PDB file of C-alpha atoms in Angstrom:
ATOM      1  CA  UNK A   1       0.000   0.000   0.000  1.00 41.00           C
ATOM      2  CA  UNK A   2       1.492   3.625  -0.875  1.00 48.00           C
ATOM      3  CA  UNK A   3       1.392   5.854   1.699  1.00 53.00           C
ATOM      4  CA  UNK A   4       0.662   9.170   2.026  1.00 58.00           C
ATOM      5  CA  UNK A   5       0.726  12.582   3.316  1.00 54.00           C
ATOM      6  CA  UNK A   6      -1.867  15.382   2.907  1.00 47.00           C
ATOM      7  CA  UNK A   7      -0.869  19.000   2.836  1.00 38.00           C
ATOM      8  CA  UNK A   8      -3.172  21.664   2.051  1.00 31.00           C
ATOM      9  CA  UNK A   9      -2.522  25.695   0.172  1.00 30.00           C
ATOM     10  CA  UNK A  10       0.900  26.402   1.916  1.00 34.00           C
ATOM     11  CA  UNK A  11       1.621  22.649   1.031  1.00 38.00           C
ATOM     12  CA  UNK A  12       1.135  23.549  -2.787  1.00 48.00           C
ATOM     13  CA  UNK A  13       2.935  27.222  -1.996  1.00 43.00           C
ATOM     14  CA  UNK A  14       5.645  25.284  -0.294  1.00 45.00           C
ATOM     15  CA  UNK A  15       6.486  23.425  -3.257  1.00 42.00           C
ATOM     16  CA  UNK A  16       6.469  26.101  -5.712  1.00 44.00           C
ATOM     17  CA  UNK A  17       9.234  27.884  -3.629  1.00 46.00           C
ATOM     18  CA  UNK A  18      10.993  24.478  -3.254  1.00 43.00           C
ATOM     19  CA  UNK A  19      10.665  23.687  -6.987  1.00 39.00           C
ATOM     20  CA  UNK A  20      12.272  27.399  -7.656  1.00 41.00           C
ATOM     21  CA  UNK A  21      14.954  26.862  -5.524  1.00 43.00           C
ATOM     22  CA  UNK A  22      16.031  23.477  -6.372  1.00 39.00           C
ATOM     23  CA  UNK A  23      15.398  24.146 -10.143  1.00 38.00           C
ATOM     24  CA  UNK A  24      13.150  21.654 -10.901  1.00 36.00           C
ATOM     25  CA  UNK A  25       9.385  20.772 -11.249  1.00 37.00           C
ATOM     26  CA  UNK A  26       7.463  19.172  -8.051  1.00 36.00           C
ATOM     27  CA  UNK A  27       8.247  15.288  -8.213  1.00 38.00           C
ATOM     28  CA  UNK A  28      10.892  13.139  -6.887  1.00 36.00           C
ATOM     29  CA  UNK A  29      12.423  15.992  -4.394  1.00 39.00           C
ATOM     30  CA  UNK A  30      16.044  14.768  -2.666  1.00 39.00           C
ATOM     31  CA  UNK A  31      16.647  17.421  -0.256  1.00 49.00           C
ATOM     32  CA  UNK A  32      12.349  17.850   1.340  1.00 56.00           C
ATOM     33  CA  UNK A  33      12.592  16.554   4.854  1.00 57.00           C
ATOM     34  CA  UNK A  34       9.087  15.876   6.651  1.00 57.00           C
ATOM     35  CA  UNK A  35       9.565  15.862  10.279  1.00 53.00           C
ATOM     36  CA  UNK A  36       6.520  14.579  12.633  1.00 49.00           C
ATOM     37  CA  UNK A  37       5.340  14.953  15.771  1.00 45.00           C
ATOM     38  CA  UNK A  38      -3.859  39.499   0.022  1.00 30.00           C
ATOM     39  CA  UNK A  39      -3.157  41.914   3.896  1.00 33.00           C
ATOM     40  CA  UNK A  40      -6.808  40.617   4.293  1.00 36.00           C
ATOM     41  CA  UNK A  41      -5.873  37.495   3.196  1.00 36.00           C
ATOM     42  CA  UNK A  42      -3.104  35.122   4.648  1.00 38.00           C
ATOM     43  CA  UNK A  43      -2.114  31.450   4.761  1.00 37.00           C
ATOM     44  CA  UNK A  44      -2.825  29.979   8.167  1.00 40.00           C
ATOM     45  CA  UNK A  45      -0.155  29.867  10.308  1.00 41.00           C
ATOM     46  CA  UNK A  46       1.041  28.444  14.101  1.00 42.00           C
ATOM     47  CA  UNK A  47      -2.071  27.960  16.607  1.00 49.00           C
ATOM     48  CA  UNK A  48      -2.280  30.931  18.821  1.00 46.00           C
ATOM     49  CA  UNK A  49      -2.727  30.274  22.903  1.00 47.00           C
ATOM     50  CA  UNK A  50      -2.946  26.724  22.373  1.00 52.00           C
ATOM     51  CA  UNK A  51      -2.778  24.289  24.667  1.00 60.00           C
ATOM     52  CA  UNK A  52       0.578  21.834  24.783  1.00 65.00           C
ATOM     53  CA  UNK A  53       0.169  18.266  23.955  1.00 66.00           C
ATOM     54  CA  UNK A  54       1.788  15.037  23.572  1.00 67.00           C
ATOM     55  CA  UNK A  55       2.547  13.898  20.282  1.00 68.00           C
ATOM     56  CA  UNK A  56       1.292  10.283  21.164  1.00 76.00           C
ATOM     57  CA  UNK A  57      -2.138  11.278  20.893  1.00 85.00           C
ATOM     58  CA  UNK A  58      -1.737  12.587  17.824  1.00 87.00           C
ATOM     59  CA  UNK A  59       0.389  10.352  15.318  1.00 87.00           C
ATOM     60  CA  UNK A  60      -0.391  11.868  12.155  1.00 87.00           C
ATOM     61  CA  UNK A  61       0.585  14.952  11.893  1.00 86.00           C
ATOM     62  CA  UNK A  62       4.447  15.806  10.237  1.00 84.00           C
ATOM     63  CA  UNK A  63       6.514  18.594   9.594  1.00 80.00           C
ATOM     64  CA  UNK A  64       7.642  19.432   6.254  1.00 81.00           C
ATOM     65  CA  UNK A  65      11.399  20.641   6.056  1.00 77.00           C
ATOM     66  CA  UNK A  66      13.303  21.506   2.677  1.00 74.00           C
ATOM     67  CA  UNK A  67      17.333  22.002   3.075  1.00 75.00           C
ATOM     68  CA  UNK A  68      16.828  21.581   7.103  1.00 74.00           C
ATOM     69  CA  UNK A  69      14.472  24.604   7.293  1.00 73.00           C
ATOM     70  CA  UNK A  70      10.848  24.196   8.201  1.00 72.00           C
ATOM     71  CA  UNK A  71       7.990  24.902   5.440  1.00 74.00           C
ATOM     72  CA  UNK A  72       4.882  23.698   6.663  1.00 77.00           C
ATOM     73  CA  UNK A  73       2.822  20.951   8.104  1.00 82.00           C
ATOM     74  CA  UNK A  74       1.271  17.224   7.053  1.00 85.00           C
ATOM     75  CA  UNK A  75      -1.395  14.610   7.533  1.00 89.00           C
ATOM     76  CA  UNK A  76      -0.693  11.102   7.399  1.00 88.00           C
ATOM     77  CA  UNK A  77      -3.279   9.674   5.507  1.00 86.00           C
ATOM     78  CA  UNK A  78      -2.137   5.573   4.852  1.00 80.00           C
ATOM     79  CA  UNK A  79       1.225   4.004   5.656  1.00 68.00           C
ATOM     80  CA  UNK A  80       4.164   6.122   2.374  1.00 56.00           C
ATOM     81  CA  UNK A  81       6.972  10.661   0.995  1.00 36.00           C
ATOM     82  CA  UNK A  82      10.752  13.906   0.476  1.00 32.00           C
ATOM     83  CA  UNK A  83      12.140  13.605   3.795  1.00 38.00           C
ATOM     84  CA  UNK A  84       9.709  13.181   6.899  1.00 43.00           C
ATOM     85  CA  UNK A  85      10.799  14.090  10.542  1.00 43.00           C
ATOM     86  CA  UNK A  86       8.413  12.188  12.663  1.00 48.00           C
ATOM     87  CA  UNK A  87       7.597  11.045  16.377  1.00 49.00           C
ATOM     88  CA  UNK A  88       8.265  14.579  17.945  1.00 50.00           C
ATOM     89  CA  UNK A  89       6.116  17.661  19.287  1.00 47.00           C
ATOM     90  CA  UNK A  90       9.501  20.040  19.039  1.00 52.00           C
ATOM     91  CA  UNK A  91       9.638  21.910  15.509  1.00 50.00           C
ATOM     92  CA  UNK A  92      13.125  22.216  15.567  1.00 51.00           C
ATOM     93  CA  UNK A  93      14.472  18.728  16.665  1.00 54.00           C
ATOM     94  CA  UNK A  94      14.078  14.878  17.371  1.00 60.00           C
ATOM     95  CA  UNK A  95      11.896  12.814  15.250  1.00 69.00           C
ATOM     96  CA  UNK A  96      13.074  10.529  11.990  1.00 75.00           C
ATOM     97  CA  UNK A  97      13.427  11.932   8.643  1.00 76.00           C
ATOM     98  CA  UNK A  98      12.259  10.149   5.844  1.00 78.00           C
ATOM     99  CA  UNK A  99      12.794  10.800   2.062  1.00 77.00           C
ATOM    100  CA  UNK A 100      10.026  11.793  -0.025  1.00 81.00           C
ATOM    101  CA  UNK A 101       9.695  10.268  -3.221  1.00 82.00           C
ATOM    102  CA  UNK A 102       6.900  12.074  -4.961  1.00 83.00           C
ATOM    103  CA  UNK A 103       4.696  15.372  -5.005  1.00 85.00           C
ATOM    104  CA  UNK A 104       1.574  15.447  -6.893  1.00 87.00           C
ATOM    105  CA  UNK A 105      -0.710  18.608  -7.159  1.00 87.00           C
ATOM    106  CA  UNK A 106      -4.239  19.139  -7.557  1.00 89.00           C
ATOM    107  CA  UNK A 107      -4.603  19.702 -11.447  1.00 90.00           C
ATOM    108  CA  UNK A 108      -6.864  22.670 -10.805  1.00 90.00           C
ATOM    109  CA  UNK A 109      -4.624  24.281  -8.573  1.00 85.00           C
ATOM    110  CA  UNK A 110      -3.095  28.100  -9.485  1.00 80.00           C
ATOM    111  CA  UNK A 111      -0.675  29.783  -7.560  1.00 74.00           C
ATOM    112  CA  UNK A 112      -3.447  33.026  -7.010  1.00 72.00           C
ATOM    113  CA  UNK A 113      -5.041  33.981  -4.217  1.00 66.00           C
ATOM    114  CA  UNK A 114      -8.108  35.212  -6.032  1.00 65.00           C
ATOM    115  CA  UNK A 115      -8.239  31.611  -7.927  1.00 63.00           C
ATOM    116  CA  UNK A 116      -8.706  29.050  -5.522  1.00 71.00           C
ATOM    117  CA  UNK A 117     -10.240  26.343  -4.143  1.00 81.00           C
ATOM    118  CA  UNK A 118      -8.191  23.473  -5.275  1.00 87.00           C
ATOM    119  CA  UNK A 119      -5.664  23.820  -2.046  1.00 87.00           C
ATOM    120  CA  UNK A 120      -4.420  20.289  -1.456  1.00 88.00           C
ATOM    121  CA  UNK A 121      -1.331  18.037  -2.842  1.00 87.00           C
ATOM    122  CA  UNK A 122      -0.299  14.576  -1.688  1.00 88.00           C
ATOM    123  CA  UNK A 123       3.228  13.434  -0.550  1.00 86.00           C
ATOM    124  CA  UNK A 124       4.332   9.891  -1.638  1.00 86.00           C
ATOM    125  CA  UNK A 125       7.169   8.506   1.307  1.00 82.00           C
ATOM    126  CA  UNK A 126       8.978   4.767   0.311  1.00 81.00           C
ATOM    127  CA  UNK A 127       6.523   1.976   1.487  1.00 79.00           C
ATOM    128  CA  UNK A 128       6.410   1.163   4.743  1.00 77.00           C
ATOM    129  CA  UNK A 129       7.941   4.051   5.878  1.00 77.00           C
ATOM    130  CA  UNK A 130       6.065   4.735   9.343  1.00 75.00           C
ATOM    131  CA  UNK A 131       5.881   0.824  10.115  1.00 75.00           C
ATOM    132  CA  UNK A 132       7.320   0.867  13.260  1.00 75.00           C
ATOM    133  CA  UNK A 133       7.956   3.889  13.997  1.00 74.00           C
ATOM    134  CA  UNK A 134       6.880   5.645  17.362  1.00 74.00           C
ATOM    135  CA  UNK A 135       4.153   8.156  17.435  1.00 75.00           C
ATOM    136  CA  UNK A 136       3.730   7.966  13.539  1.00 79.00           C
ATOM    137  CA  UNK A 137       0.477   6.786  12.166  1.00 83.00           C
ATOM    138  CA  UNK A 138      -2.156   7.871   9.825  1.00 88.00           C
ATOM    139  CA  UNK A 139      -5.953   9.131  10.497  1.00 90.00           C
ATOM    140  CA  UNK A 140      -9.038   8.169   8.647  1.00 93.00           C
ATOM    141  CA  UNK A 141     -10.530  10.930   6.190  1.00 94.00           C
ATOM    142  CA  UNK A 142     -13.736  11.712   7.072  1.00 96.00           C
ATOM    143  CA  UNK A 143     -17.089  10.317   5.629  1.00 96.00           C
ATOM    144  CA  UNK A 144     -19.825  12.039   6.255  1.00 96.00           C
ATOM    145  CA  UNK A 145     -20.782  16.261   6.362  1.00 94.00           C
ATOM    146  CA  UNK A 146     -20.231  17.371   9.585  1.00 97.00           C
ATOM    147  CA  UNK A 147     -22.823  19.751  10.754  1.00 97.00           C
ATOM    148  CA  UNK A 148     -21.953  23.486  11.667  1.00 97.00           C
ATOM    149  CA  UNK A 149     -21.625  23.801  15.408  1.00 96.00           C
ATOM    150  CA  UNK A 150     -19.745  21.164  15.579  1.00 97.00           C
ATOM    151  CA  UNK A 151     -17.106  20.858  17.726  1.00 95.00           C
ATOM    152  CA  UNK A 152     -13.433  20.158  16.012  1.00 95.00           C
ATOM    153  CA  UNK A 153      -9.882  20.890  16.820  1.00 92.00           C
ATOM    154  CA  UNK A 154      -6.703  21.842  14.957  1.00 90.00           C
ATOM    155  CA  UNK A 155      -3.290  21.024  15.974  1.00 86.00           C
ATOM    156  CA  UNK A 156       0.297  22.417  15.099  1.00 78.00           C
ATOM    157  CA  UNK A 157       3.134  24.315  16.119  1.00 68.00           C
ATOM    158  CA  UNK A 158       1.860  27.296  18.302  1.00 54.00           C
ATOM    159  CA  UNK A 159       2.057  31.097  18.793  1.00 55.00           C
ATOM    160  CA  UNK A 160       1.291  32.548  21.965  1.00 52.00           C
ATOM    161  CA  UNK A 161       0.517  36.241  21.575  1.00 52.00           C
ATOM    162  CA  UNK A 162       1.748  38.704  24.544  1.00 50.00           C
ATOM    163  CA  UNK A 163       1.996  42.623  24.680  1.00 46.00           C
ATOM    164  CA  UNK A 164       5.689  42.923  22.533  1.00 49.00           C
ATOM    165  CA  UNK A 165       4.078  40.556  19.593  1.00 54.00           C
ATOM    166  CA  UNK A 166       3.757  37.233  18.941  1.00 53.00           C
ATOM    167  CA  UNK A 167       5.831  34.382  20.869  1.00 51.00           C
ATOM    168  CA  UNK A 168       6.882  31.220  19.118  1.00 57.00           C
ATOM    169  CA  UNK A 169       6.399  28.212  20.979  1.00 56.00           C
ATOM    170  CA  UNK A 170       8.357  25.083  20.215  1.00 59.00           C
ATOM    171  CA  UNK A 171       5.822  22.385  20.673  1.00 71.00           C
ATOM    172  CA  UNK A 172       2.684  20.570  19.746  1.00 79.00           C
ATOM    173  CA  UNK A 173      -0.445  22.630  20.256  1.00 77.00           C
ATOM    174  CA  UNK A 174      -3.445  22.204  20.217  1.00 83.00           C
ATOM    175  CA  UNK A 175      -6.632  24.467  19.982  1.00 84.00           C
ATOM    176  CA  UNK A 176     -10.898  23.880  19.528  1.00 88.00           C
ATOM    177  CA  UNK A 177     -12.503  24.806  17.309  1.00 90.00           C
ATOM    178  CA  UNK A 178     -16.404  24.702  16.359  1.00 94.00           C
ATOM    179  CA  UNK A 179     -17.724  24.032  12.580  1.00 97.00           C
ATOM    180  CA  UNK A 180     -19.247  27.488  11.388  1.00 96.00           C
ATOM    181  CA  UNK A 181     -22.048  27.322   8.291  1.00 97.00           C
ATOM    182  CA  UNK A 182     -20.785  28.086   4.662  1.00 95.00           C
ATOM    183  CA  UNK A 183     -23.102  31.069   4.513  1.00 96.00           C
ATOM    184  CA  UNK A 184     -22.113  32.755   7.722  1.00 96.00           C
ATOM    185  CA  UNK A 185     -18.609  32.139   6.517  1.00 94.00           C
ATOM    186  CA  UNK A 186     -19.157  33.728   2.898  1.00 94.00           C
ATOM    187  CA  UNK A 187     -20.494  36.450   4.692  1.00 94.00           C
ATOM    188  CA  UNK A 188     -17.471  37.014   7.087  1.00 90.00           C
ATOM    189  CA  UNK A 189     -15.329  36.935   3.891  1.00 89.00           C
ATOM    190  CA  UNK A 190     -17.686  39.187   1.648  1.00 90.00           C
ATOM    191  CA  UNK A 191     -15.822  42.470   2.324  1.00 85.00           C
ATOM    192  CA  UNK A 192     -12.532  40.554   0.975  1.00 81.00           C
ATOM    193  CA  UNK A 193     -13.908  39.245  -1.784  1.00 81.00           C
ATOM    194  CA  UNK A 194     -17.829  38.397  -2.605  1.00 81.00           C
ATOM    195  CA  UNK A 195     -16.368  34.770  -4.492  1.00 82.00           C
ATOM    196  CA  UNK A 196     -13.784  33.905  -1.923  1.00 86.00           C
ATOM    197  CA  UNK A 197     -15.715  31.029   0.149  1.00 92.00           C
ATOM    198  CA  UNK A 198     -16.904  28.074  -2.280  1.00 92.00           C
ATOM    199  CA  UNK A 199     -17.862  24.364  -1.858  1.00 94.00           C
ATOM    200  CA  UNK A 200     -14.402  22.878  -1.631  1.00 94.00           C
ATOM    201  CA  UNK A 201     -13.927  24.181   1.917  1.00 94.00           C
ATOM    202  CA  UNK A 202     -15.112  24.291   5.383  1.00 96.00           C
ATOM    203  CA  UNK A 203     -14.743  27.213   7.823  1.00 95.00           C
ATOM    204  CA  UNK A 204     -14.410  27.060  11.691  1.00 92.00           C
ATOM    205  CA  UNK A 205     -13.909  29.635  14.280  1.00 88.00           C
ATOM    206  CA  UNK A 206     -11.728  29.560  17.247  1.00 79.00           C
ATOM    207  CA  UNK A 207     -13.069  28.989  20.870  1.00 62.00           C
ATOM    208  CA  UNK A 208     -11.838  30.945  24.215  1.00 57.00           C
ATOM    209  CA  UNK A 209      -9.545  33.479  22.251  1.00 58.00           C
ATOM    210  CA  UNK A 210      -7.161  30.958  20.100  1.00 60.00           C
ATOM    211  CA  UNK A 211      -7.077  30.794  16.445  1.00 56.00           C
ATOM    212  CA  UNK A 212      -4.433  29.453  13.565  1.00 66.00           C
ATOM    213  CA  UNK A 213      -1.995  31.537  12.174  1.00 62.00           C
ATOM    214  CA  UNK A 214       0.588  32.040   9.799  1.00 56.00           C
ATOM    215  CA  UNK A 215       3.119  28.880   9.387  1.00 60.00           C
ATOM    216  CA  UNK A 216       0.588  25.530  10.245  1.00 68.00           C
ATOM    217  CA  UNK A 217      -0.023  25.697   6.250  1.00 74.00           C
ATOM    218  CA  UNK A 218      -1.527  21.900   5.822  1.00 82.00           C
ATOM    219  CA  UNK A 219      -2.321  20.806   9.248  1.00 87.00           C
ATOM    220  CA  UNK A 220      -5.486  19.146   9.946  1.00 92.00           C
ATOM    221  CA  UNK A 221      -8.768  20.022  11.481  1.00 94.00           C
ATOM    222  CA  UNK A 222     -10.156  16.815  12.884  1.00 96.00           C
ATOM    223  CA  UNK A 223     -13.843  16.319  13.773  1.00 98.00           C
ATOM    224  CA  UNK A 224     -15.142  13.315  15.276  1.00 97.00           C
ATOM    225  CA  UNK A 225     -11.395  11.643  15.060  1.00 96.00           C
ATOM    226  CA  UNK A 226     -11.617  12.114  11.151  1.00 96.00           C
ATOM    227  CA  UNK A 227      -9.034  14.144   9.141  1.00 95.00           C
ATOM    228  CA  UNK A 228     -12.162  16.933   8.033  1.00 97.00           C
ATOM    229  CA  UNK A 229     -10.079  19.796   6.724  1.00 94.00           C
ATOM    230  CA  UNK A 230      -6.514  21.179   6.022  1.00 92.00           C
ATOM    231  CA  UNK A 231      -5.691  24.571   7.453  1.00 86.00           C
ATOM    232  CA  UNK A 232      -5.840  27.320   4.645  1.00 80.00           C
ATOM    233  CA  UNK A 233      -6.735  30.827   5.340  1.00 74.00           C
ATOM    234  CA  UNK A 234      -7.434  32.906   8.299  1.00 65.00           C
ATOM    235  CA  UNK A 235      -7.772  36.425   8.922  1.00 58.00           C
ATOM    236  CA  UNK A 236      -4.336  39.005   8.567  1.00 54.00           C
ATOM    237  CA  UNK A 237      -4.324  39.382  12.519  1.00 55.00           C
ATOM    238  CA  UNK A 238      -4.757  35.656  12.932  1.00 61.00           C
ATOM    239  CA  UNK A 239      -6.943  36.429  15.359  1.00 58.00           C
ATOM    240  CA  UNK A 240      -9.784  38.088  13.595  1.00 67.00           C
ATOM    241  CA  UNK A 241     -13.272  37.876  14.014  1.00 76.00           C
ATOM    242  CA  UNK A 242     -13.239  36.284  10.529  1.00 83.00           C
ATOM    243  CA  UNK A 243     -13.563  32.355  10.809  1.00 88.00           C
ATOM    244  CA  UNK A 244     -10.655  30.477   9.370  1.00 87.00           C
ATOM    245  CA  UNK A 245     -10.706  28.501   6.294  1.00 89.00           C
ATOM    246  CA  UNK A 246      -9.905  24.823   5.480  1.00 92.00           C
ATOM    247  CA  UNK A 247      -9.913  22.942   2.413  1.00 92.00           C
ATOM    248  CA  UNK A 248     -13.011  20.490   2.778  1.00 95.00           C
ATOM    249  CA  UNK A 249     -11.839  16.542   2.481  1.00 95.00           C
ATOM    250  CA  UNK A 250     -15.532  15.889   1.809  1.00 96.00           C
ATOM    251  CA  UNK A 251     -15.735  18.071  -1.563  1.00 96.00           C
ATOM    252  CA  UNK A 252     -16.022  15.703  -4.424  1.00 96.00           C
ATOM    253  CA  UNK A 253     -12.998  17.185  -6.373  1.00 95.00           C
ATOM    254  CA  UNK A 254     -10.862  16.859  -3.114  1.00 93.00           C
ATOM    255  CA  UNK A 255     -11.955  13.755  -2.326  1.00 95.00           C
ATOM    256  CA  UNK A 256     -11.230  12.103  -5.690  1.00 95.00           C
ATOM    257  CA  UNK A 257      -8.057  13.975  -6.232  1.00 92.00           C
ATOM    258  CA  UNK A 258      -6.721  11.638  -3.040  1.00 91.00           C
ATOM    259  CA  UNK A 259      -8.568   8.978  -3.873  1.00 92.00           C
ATOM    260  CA  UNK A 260      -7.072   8.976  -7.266  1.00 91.00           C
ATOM    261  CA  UNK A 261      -3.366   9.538  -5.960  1.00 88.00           C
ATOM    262  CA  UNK A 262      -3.914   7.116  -2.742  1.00 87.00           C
ATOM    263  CA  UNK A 263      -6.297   4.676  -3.753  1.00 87.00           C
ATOM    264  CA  UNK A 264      -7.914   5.005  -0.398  1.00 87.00           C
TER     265      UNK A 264
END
């Protein structure tokens, strides 16, 4: 069985700066390391306030590194990718690398912020690569349309704001958040842009003050224990009144875009 990684927007972003620097197009990548463990407009980031966790509890997500510097998160979706630092809440150390062998893009993808919608890409590893390995395992996509209200969660590397700025935390966070309607999220968005909101994604808004921010580009939202969304979009202050924006792993052209590159 292949397995597989999931990244969302500043997945696809990340690869376009990694193709660009390496000279080359976004396949067999040598040097990508994934470790585990517009103003109004911005890629979603480190969870602010979060709450610290242990990375045992959640196996699936990885860090994605290219030339030892971090780029963004992923979701282990079967057992299979550049190299993958795994088994570690720290950002910056621990965990085992493993190569990546292949990066494959959603075909509708475009590098613009005012053309989106197709935010995801899938990271091939060597088979068998998180057999027996500590802490690393994948999660289940989810099945079924989970209702707004609901309550989910995100997880990644955190921010903690204070009065000089923003802190950067070197652990595992996590942070809850609840499942807000497409409307009501369209309508947050309007003053942005009127289009910006559309089927393939799902929008949730933080709980008790904490919110995702810029850097946890393709971690997961999980509702229900299911892999639900990938983080996208959130407002410039990261902690905005806007709610934050995730591609959907329900939408059919998401859905069969893994399905087609996993087989699951």
């Amino acid at each position: 069985m292949m397995q597989v990684i999931s990244l969302v927007l500043l997945g696809l972003l990340c690869c376009n700066e990694i193709a660009a620097q390496a000279g080359a197009q976004c396949g067999a990548q040598s040097h990508i390391n994934v470790k585990t463990g517009a103003k109004e407009v911005v890629q979603s980031g480190r969870i602010v306030n979060g709450i610290k966790v242990n990375p045992e509890r959640y196996p699936f997500i990885v860090r994605i590194y290219y030339n030892d510097q971090f780029y963004c998160s992923g979701i282990i979706i079967t057992p299979s990718h550049v190299s993958i630092y795994g088994g570690d809440t720290s950002r910056y150390s621990g965990g085992i690398a493993i190569p990546v062998t292949k990066i494959a893009i959603h075909y509708k993808f475009k590098y613009d912020f005012n053309s989106h919608g197709f935010d995801v890409a899938v990271i091939s590893v060597p088979i068998n690569s998180f057999q027996g390995k500590t802490n690393m395992a994948p999660i289940p996509l989810q099945t079924s349309e989970v209702l707004p209200g609901s309550r989910c969660y995100v997880i990644g590397w955190g921010l903690s704001l204070n009065n000089y700025g923003n802190f950067e935390w070197n652990g595992l966070h996590y942070a809850t958040m609840n499942i807000v309607s497409q409307s009501a999220c369209s309508r947050s968005w309007a003053s942005v842009n009127e289009n910006f909101i559309n089927s393939n994604m799902i929008c949730a808004k933080y709980c008790f003050g904490v919110d995702i921010c810029y850097g946890d580009w393709g971690g997961p939202l999980v509702c229900d224990g299911k892999l639900t969304g990938i983080i996208g979009y959130t407002g410039y202050s990261c902690t905005s009144d806007r709610p934050a924006v995730f591609t959907r792993i329900m939408a059919p052209s998401i859905r069969s875009f893994i399905r087609n590159e996993t087989g699951i």
